[in-house]
């Protein structure tokens, strides 16, 4: 059997194969309520029907001012739980495991009804407003918002939650010495800058919420949070009970000076290095487009699961193509089998 189509266990969840739909914002919530709509139910269920093993629902805000835009999903109140339940139900119906990415946009929030916040009052770019520097009381409140959103995710039926500590959003802003200039217990040393993420992870663990973490392994800027820092962070994620690490990069600067060429596999070496220092499943991303590419990464011990982002937007039946390519047609949904024989 191909490796990409073998099951894998994340915490208490057994995922049927190693094909991952990573979180990709759709900006389809309306009326500032954060509710998943019919679009979301169909969008994600289509990938579940197409055979994806793990679906990670797009960035879902833990508080209203933590949205990237006014049209983002949310889990900041109990009313939102029922709408997420329906989304989860539709995906489980077709055999997919499902996680939700819990996020706070920090200084990258573009909401027009709230002021963005950050560890320090540094704009993301001239197109963004200057964020308010968070007080210690507000940091404690945000930590609790992540934990409560995690509990709501469990109530909605999600198998896992993913903490968004990548791409220049709030948790990543705290990690970086370039965007976190605080002089208190949350700034300065590596240990201080990871403190908020560690407190969130500990809070989820104490509530029995199983989680993975998405990180930017390198922020592509001189003096920034780089791979050596991420290797230390990966060990902390394992120590705090994380069940997987999802390895991406960049996003904390509008025009980073060390940006690599965007070619296939351009982020996969980060995953390979992370995998060497932890005993957790590692998800790789980075312009991976074909089943054979994913299989090669798995066989090469680069990662344990493979995320197909843009490719799954184009082709929700990607997993069926993998099943056909690796001569495992018995796994293809019977109603679609005639297209692959």
Tab-separated table of C-alpha atoms in Angstrom:
chain	number	residue	atom	x	y	z
A	1	UNK	CA	0.000	0.000	0.000
A	2	UNK	CA	1.149	3.552	-0.685
A	3	UNK	CA	2.204	5.501	2.389
A	4	UNK	CA	0.049	8.516	1.582
A	5	UNK	CA	-3.092	6.368	1.811
A	6	UNK	CA	-2.233	4.678	5.097
A	7	UNK	CA	-3.920	5.772	8.336
A	8	UNK	CA	-2.150	7.860	10.962
A	9	UNK	CA	-3.021	8.615	14.566
A	10	UNK	CA	-3.104	12.162	15.928
A	11	UNK	CA	-3.758	11.953	19.655
A	12	UNK	CA	-6.967	9.980	20.003
A	13	UNK	CA	-7.961	10.532	16.363
A	14	UNK	CA	-7.169	8.028	13.639
A	15	UNK	CA	-7.064	9.773	10.274
A	16	UNK	CA	-7.795	7.467	7.335
A	17	UNK	CA	-4.991	8.773	5.115
A	18	UNK	CA	-2.222	11.368	5.131
A	19	UNK	CA	-3.745	13.868	2.733
A	20	UNK	CA	-4.468	17.158	4.501
A	21	UNK	CA	-6.568	20.117	3.472
A	22	UNK	CA	-4.820	23.027	5.205
A	23	UNK	CA	-6.742	26.052	6.486
A	24	UNK	CA	-7.483	28.536	3.705
A	25	UNK	CA	-9.674	31.552	4.408
A	26	UNK	CA	-12.776	31.873	2.259
A	27	UNK	CA	-14.160	35.136	3.731
A	28	UNK	CA	-17.741	33.921	3.422
A	29	UNK	CA	-19.205	34.547	6.875
A	30	UNK	CA	-21.701	37.403	6.878
A	31	UNK	CA	-23.289	39.914	9.229
A	32	UNK	CA	-20.295	39.908	11.593
A	33	UNK	CA	-21.628	36.797	13.313
A	34	UNK	CA	-18.831	34.348	12.464
A	35	UNK	CA	-21.308	31.604	11.539
A	36	UNK	CA	-20.397	28.914	8.993
A	37	UNK	CA	-22.931	29.060	6.175
A	38	UNK	CA	-24.178	26.705	3.489
A	39	UNK	CA	-21.094	27.593	1.446
A	40	UNK	CA	-18.752	26.344	4.184
A	41	UNK	CA	-20.712	23.140	4.679
A	42	UNK	CA	-20.552	22.340	0.958
A	43	UNK	CA	-16.983	23.549	0.508
A	44	UNK	CA	-15.539	21.310	3.207
A	45	UNK	CA	-17.909	18.362	2.737
A	46	UNK	CA	-16.946	18.225	-0.946
A	47	UNK	CA	-13.314	17.611	0.060
A	48	UNK	CA	-14.456	15.026	2.604
A	49	UNK	CA	-16.455	13.236	-0.082
A	50	UNK	CA	-13.366	13.478	-2.301
A	51	UNK	CA	-11.389	11.379	0.160
A	52	UNK	CA	-9.279	13.890	2.111
A	53	UNK	CA	-8.078	12.387	5.393
A	54	UNK	CA	-7.811	15.513	7.529
A	55	UNK	CA	-9.618	18.780	6.879
A	56	UNK	CA	-8.452	21.819	8.853
A	57	UNK	CA	-11.118	24.500	8.735
A	58	UNK	CA	-9.938	28.026	7.947
A	59	UNK	CA	-8.800	30.573	10.534
A	60	UNK	CA	-11.601	30.890	13.088
A	61	UNK	CA	-11.383	33.828	15.457
A	62	UNK	CA	-11.322	33.405	19.220
A	63	UNK	CA	-12.659	36.936	19.724
A	64	UNK	CA	-14.439	39.336	17.386
A	65	UNK	CA	-11.538	41.786	17.141
A	66	UNK	CA	-9.294	38.836	16.321
A	67	UNK	CA	-10.817	38.294	12.898
A	68	UNK	CA	-8.706	38.943	9.816
A	69	UNK	CA	-11.764	40.462	8.136
A	70	UNK	CA	-15.391	41.050	9.048
A	71	UNK	CA	-16.268	37.960	6.980
A	72	UNK	CA	-14.252	35.435	9.011
A	73	UNK	CA	-15.565	32.485	10.960
A	74	UNK	CA	-15.624	32.593	14.741
A	75	UNK	CA	-15.910	30.505	17.887
A	76	UNK	CA	-15.994	33.355	20.365
A	77	UNK	CA	-19.527	32.676	21.643
A	78	UNK	CA	-21.768	29.708	22.305
A	79	UNK	CA	-24.278	30.657	19.621
A	80	UNK	CA	-21.681	29.796	16.979
A	81	UNK	CA	-21.371	26.193	18.181
A	82	UNK	CA	-24.539	24.929	16.485
A	83	UNK	CA	-23.449	26.261	13.094
A	84	UNK	CA	-20.065	24.577	13.407
A	85	UNK	CA	-21.809	21.353	14.431
A	86	UNK	CA	-23.499	21.153	11.046
A	87	UNK	CA	-20.202	21.691	9.215
A	88	UNK	CA	-18.531	18.964	11.255
A	89	UNK	CA	-21.462	16.611	10.731
A	90	UNK	CA	-21.273	16.940	6.956
A	91	UNK	CA	-17.543	16.172	6.883
A	92	UNK	CA	-17.744	13.260	9.309
A	93	UNK	CA	-20.528	11.800	7.192
A	94	UNK	CA	-18.018	11.155	4.418
A	95	UNK	CA	-15.249	9.784	6.614
A	96	UNK	CA	-12.946	12.763	7.049
A	97	UNK	CA	-11.388	13.804	10.321
A	98	UNK	CA	-11.789	17.505	10.950
A	99	UNK	CA	-9.942	20.177	12.898
A	100	UNK	CA	-10.530	23.895	13.211
A	101	UNK	CA	-7.768	26.479	13.224
A	102	UNK	CA	-8.185	28.830	16.175
A	103	UNK	CA	-6.723	32.212	15.397
A	104	UNK	CA	-6.277	35.806	16.409
A	105	UNK	CA	-5.242	38.189	13.631
A	106	UNK	CA	-3.430	40.627	15.897
A	107	UNK	CA	-1.986	43.551	13.950
A	108	UNK	CA	-3.112	41.994	10.648
A	109	UNK	CA	-6.800	42.434	11.417
A	110	UNK	CA	-8.625	44.432	8.753
A	111	UNK	CA	-11.958	44.564	10.565
A	112	UNK	CA	-13.642	47.936	10.215
A	113	UNK	CA	-15.507	47.762	13.521
A	114	UNK	CA	-12.587	47.289	15.915
A	115	UNK	CA	-9.019	48.416	16.502
A	116	UNK	CA	-6.318	45.837	15.916
A	117	UNK	CA	-4.048	44.808	18.790
A	118	UNK	CA	-0.538	43.402	19.040
A	119	UNK	CA	2.273	42.698	21.480
A	120	UNK	CA	3.818	46.032	20.437
A	121	UNK	CA	2.463	49.044	18.552
A	122	UNK	CA	4.093	48.237	15.202
A	123	UNK	CA	2.133	48.383	11.948
A	124	UNK	CA	2.242	45.422	9.585
A	125	UNK	CA	2.502	47.893	6.701
A	126	UNK	CA	1.328	51.374	5.760
A	127	UNK	CA	-1.924	49.827	4.545
A	128	UNK	CA	-2.738	48.738	8.096
A	129	UNK	CA	-3.590	50.784	11.151
A	130	UNK	CA	-1.242	51.055	14.100
A	131	UNK	CA	-2.197	48.392	16.634
A	132	UNK	CA	-2.859	49.000	20.294
A	133	UNK	CA	-0.267	47.386	22.543
A	134	UNK	CA	-1.937	44.752	24.683
A	135	UNK	CA	-2.004	45.139	28.448
A	136	UNK	CA	-1.232	42.191	30.704
A	137	UNK	CA	-4.931	41.928	31.527
A	138	UNK	CA	-5.808	41.786	27.831
A	139	UNK	CA	-3.177	39.100	27.203
A	140	UNK	CA	-4.724	37.005	29.969
A	141	UNK	CA	-8.137	37.534	28.384
A	142	UNK	CA	-6.897	36.418	24.964
A	143	UNK	CA	-5.313	33.321	26.459
A	144	UNK	CA	-8.662	32.453	28.011
A	145	UNK	CA	-10.427	33.217	24.716
A	146	UNK	CA	-8.302	30.561	22.977
A	147	UNK	CA	-9.100	28.028	25.688
A	148	UNK	CA	-12.832	28.722	25.619
A	149	UNK	CA	-12.872	28.554	21.813
A	150	UNK	CA	-11.156	25.179	22.082
A	151	UNK	CA	-13.874	23.943	24.409
A	152	UNK	CA	-16.523	25.199	21.975
A	153	UNK	CA	-14.763	23.346	19.162
A	154	UNK	CA	-15.024	20.128	21.151
A	155	UNK	CA	-18.712	20.834	21.804
A	156	UNK	CA	-19.198	21.282	18.054
A	157	UNK	CA	-17.665	17.864	17.410
A	158	UNK	CA	-14.286	18.809	15.972
A	159	UNK	CA	-11.721	16.039	16.376
A	160	UNK	CA	-8.873	18.499	16.954
A	161	UNK	CA	-8.049	22.170	17.089
A	162	UNK	CA	-5.061	23.846	15.483
A	163	UNK	CA	-3.437	26.887	17.061
A	164	UNK	CA	-2.447	29.449	14.452
A	165	UNK	CA	1.027	30.534	15.528
A	166	UNK	CA	2.178	31.345	11.983
A	167	UNK	CA	1.973	33.890	9.169
A	168	UNK	CA	2.321	37.027	11.256
A	169	UNK	CA	-0.865	36.686	13.263
A	170	UNK	CA	-0.999	37.376	16.986
A	171	UNK	CA	0.699	34.290	18.447
A	172	UNK	CA	3.448	34.570	15.821
A	173	UNK	CA	3.816	38.291	16.557
A	174	UNK	CA	4.581	37.399	20.167
A	175	UNK	CA	7.173	34.822	19.093
A	176	UNK	CA	9.155	37.204	16.903
A	177	UNK	CA	11.765	39.551	18.430
A	178	UNK	CA	11.039	41.921	15.533
A	179	UNK	CA	7.364	42.419	16.368
A	180	UNK	CA	7.505	41.812	20.111
A	181	UNK	CA	9.442	44.641	21.757
A	182	UNK	CA	7.815	44.267	25.162
A	183	UNK	CA	9.828	44.818	28.336
A	184	UNK	CA	7.619	42.665	30.581
A	185	UNK	CA	7.247	38.923	31.122
A	186	UNK	CA	5.953	38.410	27.567
A	187	UNK	CA	8.883	40.040	25.775
A	188	UNK	CA	12.641	39.902	25.465
A	189	UNK	CA	14.000	36.360	25.862
A	190	UNK	CA	12.858	33.357	23.840
A	191	UNK	CA	11.239	31.971	26.995
A	192	UNK	CA	9.219	35.157	27.464
A	193	UNK	CA	8.175	35.439	23.831
A	194	UNK	CA	6.822	31.873	23.748
A	195	UNK	CA	4.995	32.377	27.051
A	196	UNK	CA	1.571	33.217	25.612
A	197	UNK	CA	1.576	30.243	23.246
A	198	UNK	CA	2.705	27.966	26.073
A	199	UNK	CA	-0.051	29.258	28.351
A	200	UNK	CA	-2.635	28.648	25.638
A	201	UNK	CA	-1.348	25.121	25.049
A	202	UNK	CA	-1.360	24.415	28.774
A	203	UNK	CA	-4.902	25.760	29.082
A	204	UNK	CA	-6.142	23.505	26.301
A	205	UNK	CA	-4.345	20.502	27.740
A	206	UNK	CA	-5.921	21.116	31.138
A	207	UNK	CA	-9.362	21.168	29.511
A	208	UNK	CA	-8.702	17.938	27.604
A	209	UNK	CA	-8.712	19.653	24.201
A	210	UNK	CA	-6.385	17.917	21.753
A	211	UNK	CA	-4.465	20.338	19.558
A	212	UNK	CA	-1.821	20.773	16.913
A	213	UNK	CA	0.111	23.941	16.171
A	214	UNK	CA	0.849	25.657	12.880
A	215	UNK	CA	4.136	27.517	12.912
A	216	UNK	CA	6.146	29.682	10.567
A	217	UNK	CA	9.502	27.932	10.864
A	218	UNK	CA	11.314	31.021	9.546
A	219	UNK	CA	9.975	34.560	9.236
A	220	UNK	CA	12.489	35.280	6.462
A	221	UNK	CA	13.961	38.374	8.060
A	222	UNK	CA	17.361	39.127	9.570
A	223	UNK	CA	17.200	38.838	13.353
A	224	UNK	CA	13.759	37.276	13.263
A	225	UNK	CA	12.270	34.038	14.546
A	226	UNK	CA	14.163	31.417	12.549
A	227	UNK	CA	14.604	27.695	12.234
A	228	UNK	CA	16.772	27.336	15.341
A	229	UNK	CA	14.025	29.014	17.369
A	230	UNK	CA	11.422	26.780	15.749
A	231	UNK	CA	13.346	23.649	16.678
A	232	UNK	CA	13.215	24.743	20.320
A	233	UNK	CA	9.553	25.655	19.955
A	234	UNK	CA	8.749	22.265	18.418
A	235	UNK	CA	10.091	20.545	21.530
A	236	UNK	CA	7.903	22.772	23.703
A	237	UNK	CA	4.843	21.932	21.607
A	238	UNK	CA	5.550	18.269	22.245
A	239	UNK	CA	6.125	18.883	25.966
A	240	UNK	CA	2.805	20.734	26.279
A	241	UNK	CA	0.849	17.900	24.706
A	242	UNK	CA	0.503	18.917	21.067
A	243	UNK	CA	-0.446	16.042	18.775
A	244	UNK	CA	1.036	17.403	15.545
A	245	UNK	CA	3.064	20.290	14.144
A	246	UNK	CA	2.044	21.946	10.876
A	247	UNK	CA	5.109	23.602	9.354
A	248	UNK	CA	4.798	26.673	7.152
A	249	UNK	CA	6.900	29.870	6.944
A	250	UNK	CA	6.824	33.632	6.446
A	251	UNK	CA	3.923	36.028	6.797
A	252	UNK	CA	5.173	38.359	9.524
A	253	UNK	CA	6.481	41.062	7.160
A	254	UNK	CA	4.996	42.597	4.052
A	255	UNK	CA	8.285	42.414	2.099
A	256	UNK	CA	10.753	40.156	3.930
A	257	UNK	CA	14.382	40.492	2.874
A	258	UNK	CA	15.160	36.760	2.962
A	259	UNK	CA	12.149	35.447	1.054
A	260	UNK	CA	12.970	32.255	-0.893
A	261	UNK	CA	11.945	31.406	-4.430
A	262	UNK	CA	8.437	30.005	-4.519
A	263	UNK	CA	9.133	26.661	-6.146
A	264	UNK	CA	7.692	23.204	-5.413
A	265	UNK	CA	8.655	21.920	-1.943
A	266	UNK	CA	10.104	25.315	-0.969
A	267	UNK	CA	8.984	24.898	2.658
A	268	UNK	CA	9.439	21.163	3.037
A	269	UNK	CA	13.004	21.275	4.374
A	270	UNK	CA	11.651	23.088	7.416
A	271	UNK	CA	9.320	20.166	8.108
A	272	UNK	CA	12.201	17.715	7.690
A	273	UNK	CA	14.290	19.541	10.279
A	274	UNK	CA	11.378	19.827	12.718
A	275	UNK	CA	10.668	16.124	12.340
A	276	UNK	CA	14.208	15.283	13.480
A	277	UNK	CA	13.712	16.781	16.952
A	278	UNK	CA	10.201	15.611	17.917
A	279	UNK	CA	8.205	12.402	18.115
A	280	UNK	CA	5.060	14.054	16.786
A	281	UNK	CA	3.527	13.797	13.336
A	282	UNK	CA	4.681	16.675	11.152
A	283	UNK	CA	2.670	18.162	8.282
A	284	UNK	CA	4.568	19.616	5.317
A	285	UNK	CA	3.305	22.318	2.963
A	286	UNK	CA	4.732	24.258	0.047
A	287	UNK	CA	3.453	24.011	-3.525
A	288	UNK	CA	2.947	20.259	-3.360
A	289	UNK	CA	0.586	19.361	-6.174
A	290	UNK	CA	0.618	15.653	-7.042
A	291	UNK	CA	0.104	12.368	-5.177
A	292	UNK	CA	3.534	11.140	-6.270
A	293	UNK	CA	5.194	14.249	-4.815
A	294	UNK	CA	3.454	13.667	-1.508
A	295	UNK	CA	4.398	9.999	-1.533
A	296	UNK	CA	8.053	10.887	-2.141
A	297	UNK	CA	8.054	13.278	0.806
A	298	UNK	CA	6.615	10.615	3.093
A	299	UNK	CA	8.977	7.894	1.891
A	300	UNK	CA	11.886	10.314	2.242
A	301	UNK	CA	11.017	10.854	5.906
A	302	UNK	CA	10.473	14.562	5.287
A	303	UNK	CA	7.072	14.560	6.974
A	304	UNK	CA	4.219	12.362	8.176
A	305	UNK	CA	1.318	14.092	6.403
A	306	UNK	CA	1.084	16.229	3.281
A	307	UNK	CA	-0.985	19.404	2.926
A	308	UNK	CA	-2.360	20.259	-0.500
A	309	UNK	CA	-3.739	23.792	-0.444
A	310	UNK	CA	-4.271	25.369	-3.838
A	311	UNK	CA	-4.436	21.950	-5.446
A	312	UNK	CA	-7.443	20.958	-3.336
A	313	UNK	CA	-9.147	24.211	-4.273
A	314	UNK	CA	-8.754	23.201	-7.910
A	315	UNK	CA	-9.344	19.494	-7.472
A	316	UNK	CA	-11.461	18.337	-4.513
A	317	UNK	CA	-11.083	14.728	-5.732
A	318	UNK	CA	-7.286	14.728	-5.473
A	319	UNK	CA	-7.363	11.737	-3.110
A	320	UNK	CA	-9.199	9.681	-5.735
A	321	UNK	CA	-6.404	10.400	-8.193
A	322	UNK	CA	-3.931	9.130	-5.589
A	323	UNK	CA	-5.980	5.972	-5.116
A	324	UNK	CA	-6.029	5.394	-8.861
A	325	UNK	CA	-2.329	6.200	-9.337
A	326	UNK	CA	-1.301	3.769	-6.607
A	327	UNK	CA	-3.688	1.040	-7.817
A	328	UNK	CA	-5.878	1.197	-4.741
A	329	UNK	CA	-9.151	1.714	-6.565
A	330	UNK	CA	-11.105	-0.143	-3.893
A	331	UNK	CA	-10.771	3.001	-1.777
A	332	UNK	CA	-12.475	5.241	-4.342
A	333	UNK	CA	-16.078	6.192	-3.607
A	334	UNK	CA	-18.085	3.725	-5.720
A	335	UNK	CA	-20.207	6.406	-7.334
A	336	UNK	CA	-17.045	7.902	-8.876
A	337	UNK	CA	-15.109	4.720	-9.629
A	338	UNK	CA	-16.075	4.569	-13.320
A	339	UNK	CA	-14.070	7.754	-13.930
A	340	UNK	CA	-10.843	6.059	-12.797
A	341	UNK	CA	-10.991	2.675	-14.560
